[in-house]
PDB file of C-alpha atoms in Angstrom:
ATOM      1  CA  MET A   1     -21.519  -9.559 -18.034  1.00 93.00           C
ATOM      2  CA  ASP A   2     -21.581  -6.619 -15.770  1.00 97.00           C
ATOM      3  CA  VAL A   3     -25.073  -5.487 -17.038  1.00 98.00           C
ATOM      4  CA  SER A   4     -28.495  -5.338 -15.275  1.00 98.00           C
ATOM      5  CA  ILE A   5     -31.606  -5.000 -17.488  1.00 98.00           C
ATOM      6  CA  VAL A   6     -34.791  -3.557 -16.021  1.00 98.00           C
ATOM      7  CA  VAL A   7     -37.906  -4.490 -17.950  1.00 98.00           C
ATOM      8  CA  LEU A   8     -40.997  -2.573 -17.073  1.00 97.00           C
ATOM      9  CA  THR A   9     -44.380  -4.143 -17.841  1.00 97.00           C
ATOM     10  CA  TRP A  10     -48.092  -3.532 -17.265  1.00 94.00           C
ATOM     11  CA  GLU A  11     -50.922  -5.982 -18.200  1.00 94.00           C
ATOM     12  CA  ASP A  12     -48.869  -7.680 -20.887  1.00 94.00           C
ATOM     13  CA  PHE A  13     -47.440 -11.166 -20.550  1.00 97.00           C
ATOM     14  CA  GLU A  14     -46.803 -12.062 -24.285  1.00 96.00           C
ATOM     15  CA  ARG A  15     -44.536  -9.079 -25.188  1.00 96.00           C
ATOM     16  CA  THR A  16     -42.752  -9.230 -21.846  1.00 97.00           C
ATOM     17  CA  ASN A  17     -42.064 -12.963 -22.287  1.00 98.00           C
ATOM     18  CA  ALA A  18     -40.644 -12.317 -25.714  1.00 97.00           C
ATOM     19  CA  CYS A  19     -38.513  -9.471 -24.476  1.00 98.00           C
ATOM     20  CA  VAL A  20     -37.011 -11.410 -21.538  1.00 98.00           C
ATOM     21  CA  ARG A  21     -36.277 -14.427 -23.660  1.00 98.00           C
ATOM     22  CA  SER A  22     -34.390 -12.296 -26.170  1.00 98.00           C
ATOM     23  CA  LEU A  23     -32.022 -10.881 -23.483  1.00 98.00           C
ATOM     24  CA  PRO A  24     -28.491 -12.316 -23.022  1.00 97.00           C
ATOM     25  CA  SER A  25     -28.477 -15.059 -20.376  1.00 95.00           C
ATOM     26  CA  ALA A  26     -25.363 -13.626 -18.646  1.00 97.00           C
ATOM     27  CA  ALA A  27     -27.267 -10.354 -17.870  1.00 98.00           C
ATOM     28  CA  GLU A  28     -29.074  -9.732 -14.591  1.00 98.00           C
ATOM     29  CA  VAL A  29     -32.699  -9.267 -15.558  1.00 98.00           C
ATOM     30  CA  VAL A  30     -35.300  -7.550 -13.267  1.00 98.00           C
ATOM     31  CA  VAL A  31     -38.964  -7.546 -14.387  1.00 98.00           C
ATOM     32  CA  VAL A  32     -41.044  -4.905 -12.755  1.00 98.00           C
ATOM     33  CA  ASP A  33     -44.765  -5.641 -12.865  1.00 97.00           C
ATOM     34  CA  ASN A  34     -46.494  -2.283 -12.643  1.00 96.00           C
ATOM     35  CA  GLY A  35     -49.790  -3.439 -11.066  1.00 94.00           C
ATOM     36  CA  SER A  36     -50.979  -6.073 -13.557  1.00 95.00           C
ATOM     37  CA  ALA A  37     -54.056  -8.176 -12.882  1.00 95.00           C
ATOM     38  CA  ALA A  38     -53.594 -11.354 -10.909  1.00 96.00           C
ATOM     39  CA  ASP A  39     -53.645 -13.832 -13.810  1.00 97.00           C
ATOM     40  CA  ILE A  40     -51.028 -11.790 -15.750  1.00 97.00           C
ATOM     41  CA  SER A  41     -48.837 -11.369 -12.635  1.00 97.00           C
ATOM     42  CA  SER A  42     -48.914 -15.156 -11.989  1.00 97.00           C
ATOM     43  CA  ALA A  43     -47.782 -15.815 -15.598  1.00 98.00           C
ATOM     44  CA  LEU A  44     -45.031 -13.163 -15.378  1.00 98.00           C
ATOM     45  CA  GLN A  45     -43.708 -14.679 -12.092  1.00 98.00           C
ATOM     46  CA  ALA A  46     -43.728 -18.218 -13.582  1.00 98.00           C
ATOM     47  CA  MET A  47     -41.836 -16.975 -16.624  1.00 98.00           C
ATOM     48  CA  CYS A  48     -39.316 -15.234 -14.333  1.00 98.00           C
ATOM     49  CA  ASP A  49     -38.836 -18.377 -12.287  1.00 98.00           C
ATOM     50  CA  GLU A  50     -38.159 -20.309 -15.542  1.00 98.00           C
ATOM     51  CA  THR A  51     -35.781 -17.850 -16.991  1.00 98.00           C
ATOM     52  CA  GLY A  52     -33.909 -16.757 -13.825  1.00 97.00           C
ATOM     53  CA  ALA A  53     -35.171 -13.201 -14.005  1.00 98.00           C
ATOM     54  CA  ARG A  54     -36.075 -11.431 -10.773  1.00 98.00           C
ATOM     55  CA  TYR A  55     -39.730 -10.572 -10.462  1.00 98.00           C
ATOM     56  CA  LEU A  56     -40.830  -7.406  -8.653  1.00 98.00           C
ATOM     57  CA  ARG A  57     -44.470  -6.435  -8.278  1.00 97.00           C
ATOM     58  CA  SER A  58     -46.044  -3.101  -7.427  1.00 96.00           C
ATOM     59  CA  GLU A  59     -49.704  -3.337  -6.344  1.00 94.00           C
ATOM     60  CA  VAL A  60     -50.464  -0.123  -8.288  1.00 94.00           C
ATOM     61  CA  ASN A  61     -49.303   1.253 -11.663  1.00 94.00           C
ATOM     62  CA  LEU A  62     -46.465   3.626 -10.656  1.00 94.00           C
ATOM     63  CA  GLY A  63     -45.908   5.006 -14.148  1.00 93.00           C
ATOM     64  CA  TYR A  64     -42.758   4.693 -16.180  1.00 94.00           C
ATOM     65  CA  ALA A  65     -40.192   6.621 -14.079  1.00 95.00           C
ATOM     66  CA  LYS A  66     -41.152   5.347 -10.604  1.00 96.00           C
ATOM     67  CA  GLY A  67     -41.482   1.728 -12.015  1.00 96.00           C
ATOM     68  CA  MET A  68     -38.086   1.939 -13.549  1.00 97.00           C
ATOM     69  CA  ASN A  69     -36.482   3.392 -10.396  1.00 97.00           C
ATOM     70  CA  LEU A  70     -38.052   0.562  -8.339  1.00 97.00           C
ATOM     71  CA  GLY A  71     -36.326  -1.936 -10.597  1.00 98.00           C
ATOM     72  CA  VAL A  72     -32.963  -0.158 -10.608  1.00 98.00           C
ATOM     73  CA  ARG A  73     -32.930  -0.183  -6.783  1.00 97.00           C
ATOM     74  CA  HIS A  74     -32.861  -4.042  -7.068  1.00 97.00           C
ATOM     75  CA  THR A  75     -30.046  -4.235  -9.570  1.00 97.00           C
ATOM     76  CA  THR A  76     -26.525  -5.174  -8.539  1.00 97.00           C
ATOM     77  CA  ARG A  77     -24.310  -4.551 -11.601  1.00 98.00           C
ATOM     78  CA  SER A  78     -22.421  -1.424 -12.622  1.00 97.00           C
ATOM     79  CA  ARG A  79     -24.286  -0.901 -15.898  1.00 98.00           C
ATOM     80  CA  VAL A  80     -28.006  -0.697 -16.291  1.00 98.00           C
ATOM     81  CA  VAL A  81     -30.282  -1.042 -19.309  1.00 98.00           C
ATOM     82  CA  LEU A  82     -33.799   0.418 -19.063  1.00 98.00           C
ATOM     83  CA  SER A  83     -36.077  -1.503 -21.321  1.00 98.00           C
ATOM     84  CA  ASN A  84     -39.704  -1.312 -22.443  1.00 96.00           C
ATOM     85  CA  ASN A  85     -41.401  -4.626 -22.360  1.00 96.00           C
ATOM     86  CA  ASP A  86     -42.289  -4.413 -26.143  1.00 95.00           C
ATOM     87  CA  ILE A  87     -38.637  -4.783 -27.168  1.00 97.00           C
ATOM     88  CA  VAL A  88     -36.941  -7.752 -28.718  1.00 98.00           C
ATOM     89  CA  VAL A  89     -33.211  -7.604 -28.578  1.00 98.00           C
ATOM     90  CA  ARG A  90     -30.962  -8.897 -31.368  1.00 97.00           C
ATOM     91  CA  THR A  91     -27.862 -10.941 -30.579  1.00 97.00           C
ATOM     92  CA  GLY A  92     -24.911  -8.693 -29.480  1.00 97.00           C
ATOM     93  CA  ALA A  93     -26.977  -5.453 -28.971  1.00 98.00           C
ATOM     94  CA  VAL A  94     -26.486  -5.333 -25.204  1.00 98.00           C
ATOM     95  CA  GLU A  95     -22.780  -6.080 -25.560  1.00 98.00           C
ATOM     96  CA  GLU A  96     -22.398  -3.301 -28.190  1.00 98.00           C
ATOM     97  CA  LEU A  97     -24.178  -0.726 -25.936  1.00 98.00           C
ATOM     98  CA  SER A  98     -22.118  -1.780 -22.880  1.00 98.00           C
ATOM     99  CA  ALA A  99     -18.930  -1.482 -24.839  1.00 98.00           C
ATOM    100  CA  ARG A 100     -19.695   2.106 -25.610  1.00 98.00           C
ATOM    101  CA  LEU A 101     -19.967   2.900 -21.973  1.00 98.00           C
ATOM    102  CA  ASP A 102     -16.263   1.913 -21.615  1.00 97.00           C
ATOM    103  CA  ASP A 103     -15.640   5.476 -22.925  1.00 97.00           C
ATOM    104  CA  PRO A 104     -15.812   7.666 -19.757  1.00 97.00           C
ATOM    105  CA  THR A 105     -17.107  10.637 -21.859  1.00 98.00           C
ATOM    106  CA  VAL A 106     -20.241   8.671 -22.829  1.00 98.00           C
ATOM    107  CA  GLY A 107     -23.044   8.903 -20.377  1.00 97.00           C
ATOM    108  CA  ALA A 108     -25.691   6.811 -22.107  1.00 98.00           C
ATOM    109  CA  ALA A 109     -25.929   4.618 -25.192  1.00 98.00           C
ATOM    110  CA  PHE A 110     -28.841   4.144 -27.558  1.00 98.00           C
ATOM    111  CA  PRO A 111     -29.444   1.373 -30.192  1.00 98.00           C
ATOM    112  CA  THR A 112     -30.911   1.366 -33.683  1.00 97.00           C
ATOM    113  CA  VAL A 113     -34.683   0.763 -33.180  1.00 97.00           C
ATOM    114  CA  LEU A 114     -36.666  -1.122 -35.834  1.00 96.00           C
ATOM    115  CA  ASP A 115     -40.367  -1.484 -35.978  1.00 94.00           C
ATOM    116  CA  VAL A 116     -42.074  -4.900 -36.223  1.00 91.00           C
ATOM    117  CA  ASN A 117     -41.775  -4.718 -40.047  1.00 93.00           C
ATOM    118  CA  GLY A 118     -38.089  -4.014 -39.970  1.00 94.00           C
ATOM    119  CA  ALA A 119     -38.237  -0.274 -40.744  1.00 95.00           C
ATOM    120  CA  ASP A 120     -35.893   2.026 -38.928  1.00 96.00           C
ATOM    121  CA  GLN A 121     -37.832   4.015 -36.377  1.00 94.00           C
ATOM    122  CA  THR A 122     -34.808   5.328 -34.333  1.00 96.00           C
ATOM    123  CA  ALA A 123     -36.115   8.602 -32.980  1.00 94.00           C
ATOM    124  CA  ALA A 124     -34.025  11.526 -31.972  1.00 96.00           C
ATOM    125  CA  GLY A 125     -34.594  15.234 -31.510  1.00 94.00           C
ATOM    126  CA  ARG A 126     -33.113  18.575 -30.616  1.00 94.00           C
ATOM    127  CA  PHE A 127     -33.782  20.468 -27.474  1.00 95.00           C
ATOM    128  CA  LEU A 128     -36.403  23.166 -27.884  1.00 94.00           C
ATOM    129  CA  THR A 129     -34.362  26.303 -27.982  1.00 94.00           C
ATOM    130  CA  VAL A 130     -35.556  29.777 -28.670  1.00 96.00           C
ATOM    131  CA  PRO A 131     -34.331  29.713 -32.316  1.00 94.00           C
ATOM    132  CA  ALA A 132     -35.980  26.318 -32.872  1.00 94.00           C
ATOM    133  CA  GLY A 133     -39.275  27.563 -31.313  1.00 94.00           C
ATOM    134  CA  LEU A 134     -39.281  30.734 -33.481  1.00 94.00           C
ATOM    135  CA  ALA A 135     -38.384  28.752 -36.597  1.00 93.00           C
ATOM    136  CA  HIS A 136     -41.363  26.429 -35.910  1.00 89.00           C
ATOM    137  CA  ALA A 137     -43.692  29.376 -35.367  1.00 91.00           C
ATOM    138  CA  THR A 138     -42.590  31.154 -38.579  1.00 91.00           C
ATOM    139  CA  GLY A 139     -42.205  28.142 -40.813  1.00 88.00           C
ATOM    140  CA  LEU A 140     -38.421  28.669 -41.176  1.00 90.00           C
ATOM    141  CA  SER A 141     -37.855  25.120 -39.940  1.00 90.00           C
ATOM    142  CA  LEU A 142     -39.209  23.924 -43.361  1.00 85.00           C
ATOM    143  CA  VAL A 143     -36.076  25.343 -45.043  1.00 89.00           C
ATOM    144  CA  LEU A 144     -33.609  25.168 -42.158  1.00 89.00           C
ATOM    145  CA  PRO A 145     -33.282  21.529 -41.109  1.00 89.00           C
ATOM    146  CA  ARG A 146     -30.943  22.234 -38.174  1.00 89.00           C
ATOM    147  CA  LEU A 147     -33.831  24.190 -36.439  1.00 91.00           C
ATOM    148  CA  ARG A 148     -36.269  21.318 -36.671  1.00 92.00           C
ATOM    149  CA  ILE A 149     -37.161  19.502 -33.519  1.00 92.00           C
ATOM    150  CA  VAL A 150     -36.776  16.093 -35.040  1.00 93.00           C
ATOM    151  CA  SER A 151     -33.189  15.241 -36.131  1.00 94.00           C
ATOM    152  CA  PRO A 152     -31.143  12.425 -37.484  1.00 94.00           C
ATOM    153  CA  PRO A 153     -29.811  10.180 -34.758  1.00 94.00           C
ATOM    154  CA  GLU A 154     -26.205  11.309 -35.400  1.00 93.00           C
ATOM    155  CA  GLN A 155     -27.177  14.896 -34.548  1.00 91.00           C
ATOM    156  CA  GLY A 156     -29.644  14.280 -31.749  1.00 93.00           C
ATOM    157  CA  ASP A 157     -29.624  16.209 -28.465  1.00 95.00           C
ATOM    158  CA  TRP A 158     -31.819  13.542 -27.102  1.00 96.00           C
ATOM    159  CA  PHE A 159     -33.167  10.046 -28.056  1.00 96.00           C
ATOM    160  CA  SER A 160     -36.418   8.266 -27.588  1.00 91.00           C
ATOM    161  CA  GLY A 161     -35.457   5.695 -25.047  1.00 86.00           C
ATOM    162  CA  PRO A 162     -37.347   2.378 -25.258  1.00 94.00           C
ATOM    163  CA  PHE A 163     -33.959   0.688 -24.652  1.00 97.00           C
ATOM    164  CA  VAL A 164     -31.081   2.706 -23.130  1.00 98.00           C
ATOM    165  CA  ALA A 165     -27.810   1.641 -21.434  1.00 98.00           C
ATOM    166  CA  ILE A 166     -26.290   3.777 -18.719  1.00 98.00           C
ATOM    167  CA  ARG A 167     -23.633   3.358 -16.058  1.00 98.00           C
ATOM    168  CA  ARG A 168     -25.112   2.995 -12.606  1.00 97.00           C
ATOM    169  CA  GLU A 169     -22.907   5.733 -11.272  1.00 97.00           C
ATOM    170  CA  THR A 170     -24.295   8.138 -13.974  1.00 98.00           C
ATOM    171  CA  LEU A 171     -27.852   7.146 -13.069  1.00 97.00           C
ATOM    172  CA  ASP A 172     -27.171   7.776  -9.466  1.00 96.00           C
ATOM    173  CA  ALA A 173     -25.598  11.127 -10.226  1.00 97.00           C
ATOM    174  CA  ILE A 174     -28.683  12.344 -12.025  1.00 97.00           C
ATOM    175  CA  GLY A 175     -31.008  11.081  -9.259  1.00 96.00           C
ATOM    176  CA  GLY A 176     -32.447   8.207 -11.275  1.00 97.00           C
ATOM    177  CA  VAL A 177     -35.139   8.532 -13.828  1.00 96.00           C
ATOM    178  CA  ASP A 178     -36.950  11.888 -13.492  1.00 95.00           C
ATOM    179  CA  GLU A 179     -40.329  11.190 -11.778  1.00 94.00           C
ATOM    180  CA  SER A 180     -41.889  14.464 -12.825  1.00 90.00           C
ATOM    181  CA  SER A 181     -44.136  12.764 -15.410  1.00 87.00           C
ATOM    182  CA  PHE A 182     -46.251   9.625 -15.099  1.00 85.00           C
ATOM    183  CA  PHE A 183     -45.662   8.734 -18.713  1.00 84.00           C
ATOM    184  CA  TYR A 184     -43.810  10.420 -21.578  1.00 88.00           C
ATOM    185  CA  SER A 185     -40.814  12.745 -21.704  1.00 92.00           C
ATOM    186  CA  GLU A 186     -38.654  10.649 -19.382  1.00 95.00           C
ATOM    187  CA  ASP A 187     -36.206  10.090 -22.140  1.00 95.00           C
ATOM    188  CA  LEU A 188     -35.862  13.790 -22.918  1.00 96.00           C
ATOM    189  CA  ARG A 189     -35.371  14.530 -19.242  1.00 96.00           C
ATOM    190  CA  LEU A 190     -32.728  11.720 -18.888  1.00 97.00           C
ATOM    191  CA  CYS A 191     -30.745  12.922 -21.832  1.00 97.00           C
ATOM    192  CA  TRP A 192     -30.849  16.530 -20.560  1.00 97.00           C
ATOM    193  CA  ALA A 193     -29.606  15.395 -17.131  1.00 97.00           C
ATOM    194  CA  VAL A 194     -26.783  13.317 -18.641  1.00 98.00           C
ATOM    195  CA  ARG A 195     -25.660  16.181 -20.773  1.00 97.00           C
ATOM    196  CA  ARG A 196     -25.736  18.494 -17.736  1.00 97.00           C
ATOM    197  CA  LEU A 197     -22.983  16.296 -16.270  1.00 97.00           C
ATOM    198  CA  GLY A 198     -20.835  17.026 -19.293  1.00 97.00           C
ATOM    199  CA  LEU A 199     -21.250  13.556 -20.837  1.00 98.00           C
ATOM    200  CA  ARG A 200     -22.169  12.593 -24.376  1.00 97.00           C
ATOM    201  CA  LEU A 201     -24.938  10.478 -25.688  1.00 97.00           C
ATOM    202  CA  ALA A 202     -23.763   7.661 -28.016  1.00 97.00           C
ATOM    203  CA  TYR A 203     -25.893   6.342 -30.909  1.00 98.00           C
ATOM    204  CA  VAL A 204     -24.737   2.765 -31.619  1.00 98.00           C
ATOM    205  CA  PRO A 205     -26.105   1.664 -35.072  1.00 97.00           C
ATOM    206  CA  ALA A 206     -24.631  -1.901 -34.685  1.00 97.00           C
ATOM    207  CA  ALA A 207     -26.900  -2.489 -31.620  1.00 98.00           C
ATOM    208  CA  VAL A 208     -30.267  -3.362 -32.934  1.00 98.00           C
ATOM    209  CA  VAL A 209     -33.599  -3.876 -31.152  1.00 98.00           C
ATOM    210  CA  THR A 210     -37.144  -4.319 -32.416  1.00 97.00           C
ATOM    211  CA  HIS A 211     -39.840  -2.134 -30.799  1.00 95.00           C
ATOM    212  CA  GLU A 212     -43.624  -2.269 -31.094  1.00 89.00           C
ATOM    213  CA  ASP A 213     -44.108   1.478 -30.551  1.00 72.00           C
ATOM    214  CA  ASP A 214     -46.480   2.565 -27.808  1.00 62.00           C
ATOM    215  CA  ALA A 215     -47.881  -0.951 -27.281  1.00 63.00           C
ATOM    216  CA  SER A 216     -49.031  -0.227 -23.781  1.00 65.00           C
ATOM    217  CA  ALA A 217     -50.377   3.242 -24.561  1.00 65.00           C
ATOM    218  CA  LYS A 218     -52.382   2.008 -27.552  1.00 69.00           C
ATOM    219  CA  ARG A 219     -54.254  -0.375 -25.212  1.00 68.00           C
ATOM    220  CA  ARG A 220     -55.411   2.645 -23.157  1.00 71.00           C
ATOM    221  CA  TRP A 221     -55.749   5.629 -25.537  1.00 74.00           C
ATOM    222  CA  PRO A 222     -56.645   6.376 -29.187  1.00 87.00           C
ATOM    223  CA  PRO A 223     -53.941   7.905 -31.397  1.00 87.00           C
ATOM    224  CA  GLU A 224     -55.141  11.455 -30.862  1.00 90.00           C
ATOM    225  CA  GLU A 225     -54.921  11.126 -27.092  1.00 91.00           C
ATOM    226  CA  ILE A 226     -51.413   9.657 -27.332  1.00 90.00           C
ATOM    227  CA  SER A 227     -50.403  12.704 -29.456  1.00 91.00           C
ATOM    228  CA  ARG A 228     -51.950  15.125 -26.918  1.00 94.00           C
ATOM    229  CA  ARG A 229     -50.140  13.465 -23.989  1.00 93.00           C
ATOM    230  CA  GLN A 230     -46.797  13.299 -25.841  1.00 93.00           C
ATOM    231  CA  THR A 231     -46.966  16.955 -26.770  1.00 95.00           C
ATOM    232  CA  ARG A 232     -48.073  18.003 -23.318  1.00 95.00           C
ATOM    233  CA  GLU A 233     -45.101  16.319 -21.647  1.00 95.00           C
ATOM    234  CA  PHE A 234     -42.681  17.449 -24.310  1.00 95.00           C
ATOM    235  CA  ILE A 235     -43.650  21.066 -23.808  1.00 96.00           C
ATOM    236  CA  ARG A 236     -43.720  20.743 -20.015  1.00 95.00           C
ATOM    237  CA  ALA A 237     -40.315  19.180 -19.865  1.00 95.00           C
ATOM    238  CA  SER A 238     -38.704  21.624 -22.363  1.00 95.00           C
ATOM    239  CA  ARG A 239     -40.216  24.551 -20.289  1.00 94.00           C
ATOM    240  CA  GLU A 240     -39.179  23.316 -16.889  1.00 94.00           C
ATOM    241  CA  LEU A 241     -35.631  22.246 -17.903  1.00 94.00           C
ATOM    242  CA  ALA A 242     -34.556  25.373 -19.657  1.00 92.00           C
ATOM    243  CA  GLY A 243     -35.819  28.093 -17.414  1.00 92.00           C
ATOM    244  CA  TRP A 244     -36.885  31.435 -18.937  1.00 92.00           C
ATOM    245  CA  ARG A 245     -35.356  30.453 -22.271  1.00 94.00           C
ATOM    246  CA  GLY A 246     -37.533  27.331 -22.278  1.00 94.00           C
ATOM    247  CA  ARG A 247     -40.654  29.343 -21.486  1.00 94.00           C
ATOM    248  CA  ILE A 248     -39.981  31.599 -24.553  1.00 96.00           C
ATOM    249  CA  ALA A 249     -39.122  28.681 -26.828  1.00 96.00           C
ATOM    250  CA  CYS A 250     -42.201  26.683 -25.732  1.00 96.00           C
ATOM    251  CA  SER A 251     -44.469  29.686 -26.266  1.00 96.00           C
ATOM    252  CA  ALA A 252     -43.143  30.248 -29.729  1.00 95.00           C
ATOM    253  CA  TYR A 253     -43.378  26.545 -30.548  1.00 93.00           C
ATOM    254  CA  THR A 254     -46.965  26.420 -29.316  1.00 95.00           C
ATOM    255  CA  LEU A 255     -47.953  29.377 -31.490  1.00 94.00           C
ATOM    256  CA  GLY A 256     -46.712  27.371 -34.473  1.00 92.00           C
ATOM    257  CA  VAL A 257     -48.681  24.385 -33.349  1.00 91.00           C
ATOM    258  CA  LEU A 258     -51.899  26.536 -33.056  1.00 92.00           C
ATOM    259  CA  LEU A 259     -51.376  28.101 -36.445  1.00 88.00           C
ATOM    260  CA  ARG A 260     -50.978  24.648 -38.070  1.00 85.00           C
ATOM    261  CA  ALA A 261     -54.025  23.337 -36.262  1.00 87.00           C
ATOM    262  CA  GLY A 262     -56.013  26.392 -37.443  1.00 81.00           C
ATOM    263  CA  VAL A 263     -54.962  26.056 -41.022  1.00 76.00           C
ATOM    264  CA  GLY A 264     -54.714  22.300 -41.501  1.00 71.00           C
ATOM    265  CA  GLY A 265     -57.379  21.118 -39.057  1.00 69.00           C
ATOM    266  CA  GLY A 266     -57.680  17.391 -38.433  1.00 84.00           C
ATOM    267  CA  ALA A 267     -58.102  15.524 -35.153  1.00 88.00           C
ATOM    268  CA  THR A 268     -54.412  14.914 -34.594  1.00 88.00           C
ATOM    269  CA  ARG A 269     -53.395  18.508 -35.093  1.00 88.00           C
ATOM    270  CA  ARG A 270     -56.151  19.658 -32.820  1.00 90.00           C
ATOM    271  CA  ALA A 271     -54.997  17.153 -30.118  1.00 93.00           C
ATOM    272  CA  VAL A 272     -51.395  18.319 -30.467  1.00 92.00           C
ATOM    273  CA  ALA A 273     -52.542  21.940 -30.007  1.00 93.00           C
ATOM    274  CA  ARG A 274     -54.477  21.015 -26.862  1.00 94.00           C
ATOM    275  CA  GLY A 275     -51.415  19.222 -25.551  1.00 95.00           C
ATOM    276  CA  ALA A 276     -49.128  22.121 -26.246  1.00 94.00           C
ATOM    277  CA  ILE A 277     -51.356  24.551 -24.350  1.00 95.00           C
ATOM    278  CA  GLU A 278     -51.707  22.063 -21.491  1.00 94.00           C
ATOM    279  CA  GLY A 279     -47.892  21.805 -21.406  1.00 95.00           C
ATOM    280  CA  LEU A 280     -47.466  25.552 -21.079  1.00 93.00           C
ATOM    281  CA  ARG A 281     -49.975  25.602 -18.111  1.00 91.00           C
ATOM    282  CA  ALA A 282     -49.004  22.358 -16.362  1.00 83.00           C
ATOM    283  CA  ARG A 283     -47.382  22.412 -12.988  1.00 76.00           C
TER     284      ARG A 283
END
């Protein structure tokens, strides 16, 4: 199997162990330990020794992008899967994703993502354009589904990427995983960069993985803080990637967020509003 799988982990042996053991034995597996404590690192290294995975340790938490890029630099095969550690892979999923990369017009392939209860949580969205931003600000997105930021996977401009397959040459062409953010928005940035090469994103329903959403983040932050950080990085990435159009779109979108927070209240909406404002100001 001409596939390398990079599994990024931080302070989590149990989920990482389950993830690695669900991966196909013919794949090259690289486990990147992003600065875990000594006891967890020892357990991870022992598990890698047992399963044949390669263990790499960073002494500090590098964040998602830098950690993934560290792992990719130690892969040897022509196709790479970037995997969160809170993923369990169903039989045949890696093979299905790799097969889609046989099509030279496909730049990256994404699976069906189920939550731990078996519900479909495959997440996809549209890039934040000026029409989409204005529709969000004015409420038109409620009656015009194609101007909503969230989209069905079949219509997505970008996918949430807890498990994504990409050719190594494509990853090299886009400069690896964008390191502009410590955590969040990397998947949006990766999809943008792949599309800029003129390549398509493939949604592969037959490839199925289970994902415990935000398992690492939930150990650090409450839900409101996660919402704030996600929104901040979404706005910052959308603003930076699309130039002046992105700045207009993000400003309009933020206006809609502020109006909803003012009308609806609630801790989560207030956190999203703070994140949107921070995203407009972030450098």
